[in-house]
Coordinates of C-alpha atoms in Angstrom, one line a residue:
M1 CA -61.0 143.4 126.7
A2 CA -64.0 141.5 128.1
S3 CA -63.0 138.4 126.2
L4 CA -59.6 138.5 127.7
K5 CA -61.0 138.8 131.2
L6 CA -63.3 135.8 130.5
A7 CA -60.4 133.8 129.1
R8 CA -58.4 134.5 132.3
F9 CA -61.5 133.5 134.3
L10 CA -61.7 130.2 132.5
L11 CA -58.0 129.5 133.0
N12 CA -58.1 130.4 136.7
S13 CA -57.0 127.4 138.8
N14 CA -60.3 127.4 140.7
R15 CA -62.6 127.8 137.7
K16 CA -60.9 126.3 134.7
F17 CA -62.4 123.5 132.6
P18 CA -61.3 120.1 134.0
N19 CA -58.8 118.3 131.9
Q20 CA -61.3 115.6 131.2
F21 CA -64.0 118.0 130.0
S22 CA -65.0 116.6 126.7
C23 CA -67.8 116.0 124.2
F24 CA -69.9 112.9 124.6
T25 CA -69.3 111.6 121.1
K26 CA -65.8 110.7 119.7
T27 CA -66.4 111.7 116.1
S28 CA -65.3 115.3 116.3
C29 CA -62.8 117.8 117.7
N30 CA -62.4 118.3 121.5
L31 CA -65.3 120.3 122.9
Q32 CA -63.1 122.0 125.4
R33 CA -61.0 123.5 122.6
R34 CA -64.1 124.6 120.7
L35 CA -65.7 126.2 123.8
F36 CA -62.6 128.2 124.6
S37 CA -62.3 129.3 120.9
D38 CA -65.9 130.5 121.0
V39 CA -65.4 132.3 124.2
T40 CA -62.3 134.2 123.1
Q41 CA -64.0 135.3 119.9
Q42 CA -66.9 137.0 121.7
S43 CA -66.7 140.6 122.7
S44 CA -68.8 140.1 125.9
I45 CA -70.9 137.6 127.7
N46 CA -73.7 138.6 130.0
L47 CA -74.0 136.4 133.1
S48 CA -76.6 138.4 134.9
S49 CA -80.0 137.1 135.7
S50 CA -81.4 139.3 132.9
P51 CA -80.3 138.0 129.5
P52 CA -79.4 140.1 126.4
T53 CA -82.3 141.5 124.4
S54 CA -83.8 138.9 122.0
P55 CA -84.5 139.3 118.3
P56 CA -88.0 140.7 117.6
P57 CA -90.7 138.2 118.5
F58 CA -91.8 136.0 115.6
H59 CA -95.5 136.7 114.9
D60 CA -97.8 134.2 113.2
S61 CA -100.4 135.7 110.9
T62 CA -103.1 133.7 112.7
T63 CA -102.5 135.4 116.1
T64 CA -102.0 138.9 117.4
S65 CA -99.9 138.0 120.5
G66 CA -97.7 135.2 119.4
G67 CA -97.2 134.3 123.1
A68 CA -94.5 136.9 123.4
G69 CA -95.5 137.7 126.9
F70 CA -94.7 134.2 128.2
G71 CA -91.4 133.5 129.9
R72 CA -90.7 137.1 131.0
R73 CA -88.6 136.9 134.1
T74 CA -90.1 138.3 137.3
P75 CA -88.1 140.2 139.9
I76 CA -88.6 137.9 142.8
S77 CA -86.1 136.5 145.3
S78 CA -86.5 132.8 144.3
S79 CA -85.8 131.4 140.9
L80 CA -89.6 130.9 140.2
N81 CA -91.1 132.6 137.2
E82 CA -94.9 133.0 137.9
S83 CA -95.9 133.4 134.3
E84 CA -94.1 130.1 133.4
L85 CA -95.8 128.3 136.3
L86 CA -99.2 129.4 135.0
K87 CA -98.4 128.4 131.5
F88 CA -97.4 124.8 132.4
S89 CA -100.3 124.5 134.9
S90 CA -102.7 125.1 132.0
I91 CA -101.4 122.0 130.1
A92 CA -100.6 119.8 133.1
E93 CA -103.2 117.2 132.2
T94 CA -101.4 116.4 128.9
W95 CA -98.1 115.3 130.3
W96 CA -98.6 111.6 129.4
D97 CA -100.2 112.3 126.0
S98 CA -97.4 111.3 123.7
Q99 CA -99.1 113.2 120.9
G100 CA -99.8 116.3 122.9
P101 CA -97.9 119.5 123.8
F102 CA -95.1 117.4 125.5
K103 CA -94.6 115.1 122.5
P104 CA -91.1 116.6 121.8
L105 CA -90.0 115.5 125.3
H106 CA -91.4 112.0 124.9
V107 CA -89.5 111.6 121.7
M108 CA -86.3 113.0 123.1
N109 CA -86.5 111.0 126.4
P110 CA -84.7 107.9 125.2
T111 CA -81.7 110.0 124.0
R112 CA -81.7 112.0 127.3
L113 CA -81.7 108.8 129.3
A114 CA -78.9 107.3 127.2
F115 CA -76.6 110.2 128.2
I116 CA -77.7 110.1 131.8
R117 CA -77.2 106.4 132.1
S118 CA -73.8 106.6 130.5
T119 CA -72.4 109.5 132.5
L120 CA -73.8 108.3 135.9
C121 CA -72.7 104.7 135.4
R122 CA -69.2 105.9 134.6
H123 CA -69.0 108.4 137.4
F124 CA -70.4 106.1 140.1
R125 CA -68.7 103.0 138.7
K126 CA -72.0 101.2 138.0
D127 CA -72.6 98.5 135.4
P128 CA -74.2 100.1 132.4
C129 CA -75.4 96.6 131.2
S130 CA -77.4 96.1 134.4
A131 CA -81.2 96.3 134.3
R132 CA -81.0 98.5 137.5
P133 CA -77.7 100.3 137.3
F134 CA -78.8 103.1 139.6
E135 CA -79.4 100.8 142.6
G136 CA -78.3 102.6 145.7
L137 CA -78.3 106.1 144.2
K138 CA -80.5 108.9 145.5
I139 CA -81.6 111.1 142.6
V140 CA -83.8 114.2 142.5
D141 CA -85.6 115.3 139.3
V142 CA -86.0 119.1 139.7
G143 CA -88.9 120.4 137.6
C144 CA -90.2 116.8 137.1
G145 CA -93.4 117.8 135.4
G146 CA -95.6 114.8 135.1
G147 CA -92.8 112.4 135.8
I148 CA -91.7 111.3 132.3
L149 CA -88.1 111.3 133.5
S150 CA -88.6 110.3 137.1
E151 CA -90.3 107.0 136.2
P152 CA -87.6 105.5 134.0
L153 CA -85.0 106.6 136.6
A154 CA -86.9 104.6 139.3
R155 CA -87.1 101.6 137.0
M156 CA -83.3 101.8 136.7
G157 CA -83.1 101.3 140.4
A158 CA -82.7 104.8 141.8
T159 CA -84.4 106.2 144.8
V160 CA -86.2 109.1 143.1
T161 CA -87.6 112.3 144.4
G162 CA -89.5 114.4 141.9
V163 CA -90.2 118.1 142.6
D164 CA -92.2 120.6 140.7
A165 CA -93.6 124.0 141.7
V166 CA -96.8 123.3 139.8
E167 CA -99.3 121.4 141.9
K168 CA -101.2 120.0 138.9
N169 CA -98.0 118.5 137.6
I170 CA -97.3 116.7 140.9
T171 CA -100.9 115.4 141.0
I172 CA -100.6 114.0 137.5
A173 CA -97.2 112.5 138.3
R174 CA -98.5 110.7 141.4
L175 CA -101.6 109.3 139.7
H176 CA -99.5 107.9 136.8
A177 CA -96.9 106.4 139.1
E178 CA -99.5 104.5 141.1
S179 CA -100.1 102.1 138.2
D180 CA -96.6 100.5 138.7
P181 CA -95.3 99.1 142.0
V182 CA -91.8 100.3 141.1
T183 CA -92.7 103.9 140.2
S184 CA -95.2 104.1 143.1
A185 CA -92.2 104.4 145.4
I186 CA -91.2 107.8 143.8
E187 CA -91.4 110.7 146.3
Y188 CA -93.2 113.5 144.5
C189 CA -93.3 116.9 146.2
C190 CA -94.9 120.2 145.2
T191 CA -91.9 122.4 146.2
T192 CA -88.8 124.1 144.8
A193 CA -85.1 123.4 144.8
E194 CA -84.7 126.3 147.2
K195 CA -87.1 124.8 149.7
L196 CA -85.2 121.5 149.5
V197 CA -82.0 123.3 150.3
E198 CA -83.7 124.9 153.4
E199 CA -84.6 121.3 154.4
Q200 CA -81.0 120.3 154.0
R201 CA -81.8 117.6 151.5
K202 CA -78.8 116.0 149.7
F203 CA -78.7 113.7 146.7
D204 CA -76.1 111.7 144.8
A205 CA -77.3 113.1 141.5
V206 CA -79.4 116.2 140.8
I207 CA -81.1 116.3 137.4
S208 CA -83.0 119.2 135.8
L209 CA -83.9 118.9 132.2
E210 CA -85.4 121.7 130.0
V211 CA -86.1 123.7 133.1
I212 CA -83.5 126.4 133.5
E213 CA -84.7 128.4 130.5
H214 CA -88.0 128.8 132.4
V215 CA -86.7 130.1 135.7
A216 CA -86.4 133.8 136.8
N217 CA -82.8 133.6 138.0
P218 CA -80.6 130.9 136.4
A219 CA -77.6 131.7 138.7
E220 CA -79.7 131.3 141.9
F221 CA -81.3 128.1 140.5
C222 CA -77.9 126.5 139.8
K223 CA -76.7 127.6 143.2
S224 CA -79.6 125.6 144.7
L225 CA -78.8 122.6 142.5
G226 CA -75.2 122.7 143.7
S227 CA -76.3 122.8 147.3
L228 CA -78.5 119.7 146.8
T229 CA -75.6 117.7 145.4
V230 CA -73.4 115.8 147.7
P231 CA -69.6 116.4 147.4
N232 CA -68.3 114.4 144.4
G233 CA -72.0 113.9 143.4
A234 CA -73.3 114.6 139.9
T235 CA -75.4 117.3 138.4
L236 CA -77.1 117.2 134.9
I237 CA -78.8 120.1 133.2
S238 CA -80.2 120.3 129.7
T239 CA -81.5 123.4 127.9
I240 CA -81.4 125.3 124.6
N241 CA -78.5 127.4 123.4
R242 CA -79.1 131.1 122.8
S243 CA -78.1 131.1 119.1
M244 CA -79.8 132.2 115.9
R245 CA -80.1 128.6 115.0
S246 CA -82.1 127.9 118.2
Y247 CA -84.4 130.9 117.4
A248 CA -85.1 129.5 114.0
A249 CA -85.5 125.9 115.2
A250 CA -86.9 126.0 118.7
I251 CA -89.2 129.0 118.3
V252 CA -90.0 129.7 114.7
G253 CA -89.9 126.1 113.6
A254 CA -91.1 124.1 116.6
E255 CA -93.8 126.6 117.8
Y256 CA -95.1 128.4 114.6
I257 CA -94.4 126.2 111.6
L258 CA -94.4 122.5 112.8
R259 CA -96.6 123.3 115.8
W260 CA -94.8 120.8 118.0
L261 CA -95.1 123.2 121.0
P262 CA -97.7 125.8 122.0
K263 CA -96.8 129.3 120.9
G264 CA -95.0 131.1 123.6
T265 CA -93.4 128.0 125.2
H266 CA -90.0 129.6 124.9
Q267 CA -88.4 133.0 125.0
W268 CA -85.2 133.3 123.1
S269 CA -83.6 135.7 125.6
S270 CA -84.0 133.2 128.4
F271 CA -81.8 130.7 126.7
L272 CA -78.2 130.2 127.9
T273 CA -75.1 129.6 125.8
P274 CA -73.0 126.6 126.8
E275 CA -70.3 129.0 128.0
E276 CA -72.7 130.8 130.3
L277 CA -74.0 127.6 131.7
V278 CA -70.5 126.3 132.4
L279 CA -69.5 129.5 134.3
I280 CA -72.8 129.7 136.2
L281 CA -72.3 126.1 137.3
N282 CA -68.7 126.7 138.2
R283 CA -69.8 129.5 140.6
A284 CA -72.2 126.9 142.1
S285 CA -69.3 124.6 142.8
I286 CA -70.2 122.3 139.9
S287 CA -67.4 121.5 137.5
V288 CA -68.7 120.5 134.0
Q289 CA -67.0 117.3 132.8
E290 CA -69.0 116.5 129.7
M291 CA -71.4 118.0 127.2
A292 CA -73.4 116.8 124.3
G293 CA -75.9 118.1 121.8
F294 CA -79.3 116.6 120.8
V295 CA -79.9 116.6 117.1
Y296 CA -83.3 115.8 115.5
N297 CA -83.5 113.7 112.3
P298 CA -86.7 114.6 110.4
L299 CA -86.4 111.4 108.3
T300 CA -86.4 109.0 111.2
G301 CA -88.3 111.2 113.6
R302 CA -85.7 110.5 116.3
W303 CA -83.2 112.5 118.4
A304 CA -79.5 111.5 118.6
L305 CA -76.5 112.5 120.7
S306 CA -74.1 114.7 118.8
D307 CA -71.2 117.1 119.3
D308 CA -73.4 119.8 117.8
I309 CA -74.5 122.0 120.7
G310 CA -75.9 124.8 118.6
V311 CA -79.5 124.2 119.7
N312 CA -80.3 121.6 122.3
F313 CA -77.6 120.4 124.7
I314 CA -77.0 118.7 128.0
A315 CA -74.2 119.2 130.5
F316 CA -72.8 116.7 133.1
G317 CA -70.9 118.1 136.0
T318 CA -69.6 117.0 139.4
K319 CA -69.8 118.7 142.8
N320 CA -66.4 119.9 144.0
S321 CA -65.1 118.2 147.1
Q322 CA -65.5 120.2 150.4

């Protein structure tokens, strides 16, 4: 019964997937059809701020806690998660260490930027071959960390605002940006998306990568992102799918076996499925147009765009006209 209600919700004229909603790559079946198929086969989908119960935490034999306490959502009015802020504050100095705790993001960054460049150039009718295709665009990087995404966006011509709730992250970002005249123009603020909404800030594109799985209330967070986006503007969000594959790869594999990430970086129950993210964004007046997966090749040590959204994925949406 729940699946039928969800199917009707998706097909509702105000909330349906756009006709052009598609996978980034051209080598597979249409993602819209696959998403709808996945939805109709599920018995229920929980869209509340409290996700379904996760599998039992994976415990390493070398530790007694396994970091299971990190990432627990706190019942506060904003989307901030205090335990997550403390966790990232403790490793803020390592943001620009390409071999440190943020190595996976450094390695993934070229692939993330390729998707961002392609979708934004197409949406805003910019020349993707230009050295500075984002000239004239105002972009906000929500949850910017040390600025590893904000800086290349600025080099591509955008007027960039980077915001993060962790003061140490902003300090590191500002110090690193000062070394380049182009990146020194980035506006870094220790604040939140909600505060920017209160200040009535608006941007052509709102980007938040690998952040939503660390917030206390994804629905409220997306609502703020939608409010920051100008009508017909763009919103991009990347995160990790809540699947058994992601539990094996992003937690057991990345945190406990390969040690790419500190133990406790992620909590499986805080992940969102692509279907949930699409619906949450829809309620925030953002219509998802495109989605792609990120797949890691252990032989080359590189990430690539794919139609496989079983673990890491990114969504591109546009703000509904008002």
